[in-house]
Amino acid sequence: PTQALYLLNSPFVIEQSQRFADRVLARTDLNEAGRAELAYRLAISRSPTPEESERALDFIRTTTASLEKGSSTASSASNGAWSAFCQSLLASSEFRYID
C-alpha cells in the first residue's frame, strides 16, 4: 500500500508523469487511440486490450472536459488529462510487479 500511495502522491512521480505525457503528446503523427497505445507500450510493454483502450480514451475525454470547466485552457486541460492517465499507468500493479 505504501508503494501505491507514493506513486499517487509523490512530486517526483507527478513530474515524471507530466514528462511521460509530453513524450506521448509530442507524437503528432498519432491520433488519440494511437497515443494511448503508445503510452501502454512504453509503460507496460504491451498494447491495451480494446476495453482498456476504450476506458483510456473515455478517461482522457472526461478529464479534459472537467479540467476545461475549472478555468484551464483547452491545451492545459488536455495535458493534465494525459498526465493523469500516464500516472495511472505508472501506478498500476502491472507496472509495479513482474510476473
PDB file of C-alpha atoms in Angstrom:
ATOM      1  CA  PRO A   1       0.000   0.000   0.000  1.00  0.00           C
ATOM      2  CA  THR A   2       2.817   2.428   0.777  1.00  0.00           C
ATOM      3  CA  GLN A   3       4.274   1.996  -2.688  1.00  0.00           C
ATOM      4  CA  ALA A   4       0.906   2.707  -4.317  1.00  0.00           C
ATOM      5  CA  LEU A   5       0.449   5.880  -2.265  1.00  0.00           C
ATOM      6  CA  TYR A   6       3.942   7.019  -3.213  1.00  0.00           C
ATOM      7  CA  LEU A   7       3.111   6.600  -6.898  1.00  0.00           C
ATOM      8  CA  LEU A   8      -0.052   8.668  -6.465  1.00  0.00           C
ATOM      9  CA  ASN A   9       1.288  11.464  -4.255  1.00  0.00           C
ATOM     10  CA  SER A  10       4.995  11.850  -4.903  1.00  0.00           C
ATOM     11  CA  PRO A  11       6.040  15.127  -6.567  1.00  0.00           C
ATOM     12  CA  PHE A  12       8.734  13.128  -8.395  1.00  0.00           C
ATOM     13  CA  VAL A  13       6.202  10.685  -9.860  1.00  0.00           C
ATOM     14  CA  ILE A  14       3.850  13.516 -10.780  1.00  0.00           C
ATOM     15  CA  GLU A  15       6.692  15.280 -12.616  1.00  0.00           C
ATOM     16  CA  GLN A  16       7.653  12.055 -14.405  1.00  0.00           C
ATOM     17  CA  SER A  17       4.017  11.552 -15.407  1.00  0.00           C
ATOM     18  CA  GLN A  18       3.968  15.031 -16.923  1.00  0.00           C
ATOM     19  CA  ARG A  19       7.141  14.278 -18.867  1.00  0.00           C
ATOM     20  CA  PHE A  20       5.696  10.934 -19.957  1.00  0.00           C
ATOM     21  CA  ALA A  21       2.558  12.717 -21.182  1.00  0.00           C
ATOM     22  CA  ASP A  22       4.671  15.310 -23.019  1.00  0.00           C
ATOM     23  CA  ARG A  23       6.501  12.481 -24.782  1.00  0.00           C
ATOM     24  CA  VAL A  24       3.241  10.841 -25.828  1.00  0.00           C
ATOM     25  CA  LEU A  25       1.636  14.128 -26.906  1.00  0.00           C
ATOM     26  CA  ALA A  26       4.707  15.032 -28.972  1.00  0.00           C
ATOM     27  CA  ARG A  27       3.743  12.259 -31.386  1.00  0.00           C
ATOM     28  CA  THR A  28       1.607  14.417 -33.654  1.00  0.00           C
ATOM     29  CA  ASP A  29       1.542  11.627 -36.239  1.00  0.00           C
ATOM     30  CA  LEU A  30      -0.737   9.594 -33.921  1.00  0.00           C
ATOM     31  CA  ASN A  31      -4.395  10.054 -33.085  1.00  0.00           C
ATOM     32  CA  GLU A  32      -5.709   9.762 -29.512  1.00  0.00           C
ATOM     33  CA  ALA A  33      -6.048   5.966 -29.730  1.00  0.00           C
ATOM     34  CA  GLY A  34      -2.530   5.687 -31.104  1.00  0.00           C
ATOM     35  CA  ARG A  35      -1.188   7.814 -28.274  1.00  0.00           C
ATOM     36  CA  ALA A  36      -2.977   5.667 -25.694  1.00  0.00           C
ATOM     37  CA  GLU A  37      -1.456   2.569 -27.277  1.00  0.00           C
ATOM     38  CA  LEU A  38       1.989   4.189 -27.238  1.00  0.00           C
ATOM     39  CA  ALA A  39       1.588   5.014 -23.541  1.00  0.00           C
ATOM     40  CA  TYR A  40       0.695   1.404 -22.773  1.00  0.00           C
ATOM     41  CA  ARG A  41       3.643   0.129 -24.794  1.00  0.00           C
ATOM     42  CA  LEU A  42       6.080   2.476 -23.069  1.00  0.00           C
ATOM     43  CA  ALA A  43       4.782   1.820 -19.551  1.00  0.00           C
ATOM     44  CA  ILE A  44       3.916  -1.866 -19.528  1.00  0.00           C
ATOM     45  CA  SER A  45       5.357  -3.192 -22.790  1.00  0.00           C
ATOM     46  CA  ARG A  46       2.133  -4.298 -24.369  1.00  0.00           C
ATOM     47  CA  SER A  47      -0.789  -2.935 -26.327  1.00  0.00           C
ATOM     48  CA  PRO A  48      -4.000  -2.204 -24.479  1.00  0.00           C
ATOM     49  CA  THR A  49      -6.948  -4.526 -24.896  1.00  0.00           C
ATOM     50  CA  PRO A  50      -9.908  -3.000 -26.755  1.00  0.00           C
ATOM     51  CA  GLU A  51     -11.645  -2.471 -23.383  1.00  0.00           C
ATOM     52  CA  GLU A  52      -8.583  -0.789 -21.886  1.00  0.00           C
ATOM     53  CA  SER A  53      -8.229   1.435 -24.928  1.00  0.00           C
ATOM     54  CA  GLU A  54     -11.879   2.472 -24.734  1.00  0.00           C
ATOM     55  CA  ARG A  55     -11.626   3.203 -20.997  1.00  0.00           C
ATOM     56  CA  ALA A  56      -8.414   5.184 -21.509  1.00  0.00           C
ATOM     57  CA  LEU A  57      -9.978   7.360 -24.187  1.00  0.00           C
ATOM     58  CA  ASP A  58     -13.128   7.877 -22.091  1.00  0.00           C
ATOM     59  CA  PHE A  59     -10.957   8.867 -19.119  1.00  0.00           C
ATOM     60  CA  ILE A  60      -8.971  11.339 -21.201  1.00  0.00           C
ATOM     61  CA  ARG A  61     -12.121  12.888 -22.716  1.00  0.00           C
ATOM     62  CA  THR A  62     -13.977  13.254 -19.415  1.00  0.00           C
ATOM     63  CA  THR A  63     -10.921  14.507 -17.531  1.00  0.00           C
ATOM     64  CA  THR A  64     -10.149  17.047 -20.253  1.00  0.00           C
ATOM     65  CA  ALA A  65     -13.759  18.302 -20.171  1.00  0.00           C
ATOM     66  CA  SER A  66     -13.689  18.521 -16.387  1.00  0.00           C
ATOM     67  CA  LEU A  67     -10.419  20.454 -16.364  1.00  0.00           C
ATOM     68  CA  GLU A  68     -11.692  22.833 -19.056  1.00  0.00           C
ATOM     69  CA  LYS A  69     -14.649  23.741 -16.802  1.00  0.00           C
ATOM     70  CA  GLY A  70     -12.245  24.599 -13.991  1.00  0.00           C
ATOM     71  CA  SER A  71     -10.565  27.553 -15.757  1.00  0.00           C
ATOM     72  CA  SER A  72      -7.888  25.595 -17.635  1.00  0.00           C
ATOM     73  CA  THR A  73      -7.243  26.297 -21.284  1.00  0.00           C
ATOM     74  CA  ALA A  74      -8.033  23.509 -23.718  1.00  0.00           C
ATOM     75  CA  SER A  75      -4.341  22.763 -24.178  1.00  0.00           C
ATOM     76  CA  SER A  76      -3.509  22.639 -20.472  1.00  0.00           C
ATOM     77  CA  ALA A  77      -6.656  20.598 -19.801  1.00  0.00           C
ATOM     78  CA  SER A  78      -5.588  18.045 -22.390  1.00  0.00           C
ATOM     79  CA  ASN A  79      -2.057  17.946 -20.970  1.00  0.00           C
ATOM     80  CA  GLY A  80      -3.449  17.482 -17.466  1.00  0.00           C
ATOM     81  CA  ALA A  81      -5.687  14.635 -18.590  1.00  0.00           C
ATOM     82  CA  TRP A  82      -2.845  12.857 -20.367  1.00  0.00           C
ATOM     83  CA  SER A  83      -0.581  13.379 -17.373  1.00  0.00           C
ATOM     84  CA  ALA A  84      -3.189  11.813 -15.069  1.00  0.00           C
ATOM     85  CA  PHE A  85      -3.596   8.897 -17.471  1.00  0.00           C
ATOM     86  CA  CYS A  86       0.161   8.348 -17.647  1.00  0.00           C
ATOM     87  CA  GLN A  87       0.387   8.495 -13.867  1.00  0.00           C
ATOM     88  CA  SER A  88      -2.319   5.849 -13.611  1.00  0.00           C
ATOM     89  CA  LEU A  89      -0.228   3.574 -15.819  1.00  0.00           C
ATOM     90  CA  LEU A  90       2.837   4.170 -13.644  1.00  0.00           C
ATOM     91  CA  ALA A  91       0.789   3.400 -10.530  1.00  0.00           C
ATOM     92  CA  SER A  92      -0.752   0.238 -11.977  1.00  0.00           C
ATOM     93  CA  SER A  93       0.112  -3.106 -10.472  1.00  0.00           C
ATOM     94  CA  GLU A  94       1.177  -4.323 -13.907  1.00  0.00           C
ATOM     95  CA  PHE A  95       3.859  -1.608 -13.975  1.00  0.00           C
ATOM     96  CA  ARG A  96       4.994  -2.288 -10.399  1.00  0.00           C
ATOM     97  CA  TYR A  97       5.205  -6.089 -10.434  1.00  0.00           C
ATOM     98  CA  ILE A  98       6.894  -8.573 -12.743  1.00  0.00           C
ATOM     99  CA  ASP A  99       5.068 -11.853 -13.382  1.00  0.00           C
TER     100      ASP A  99
END
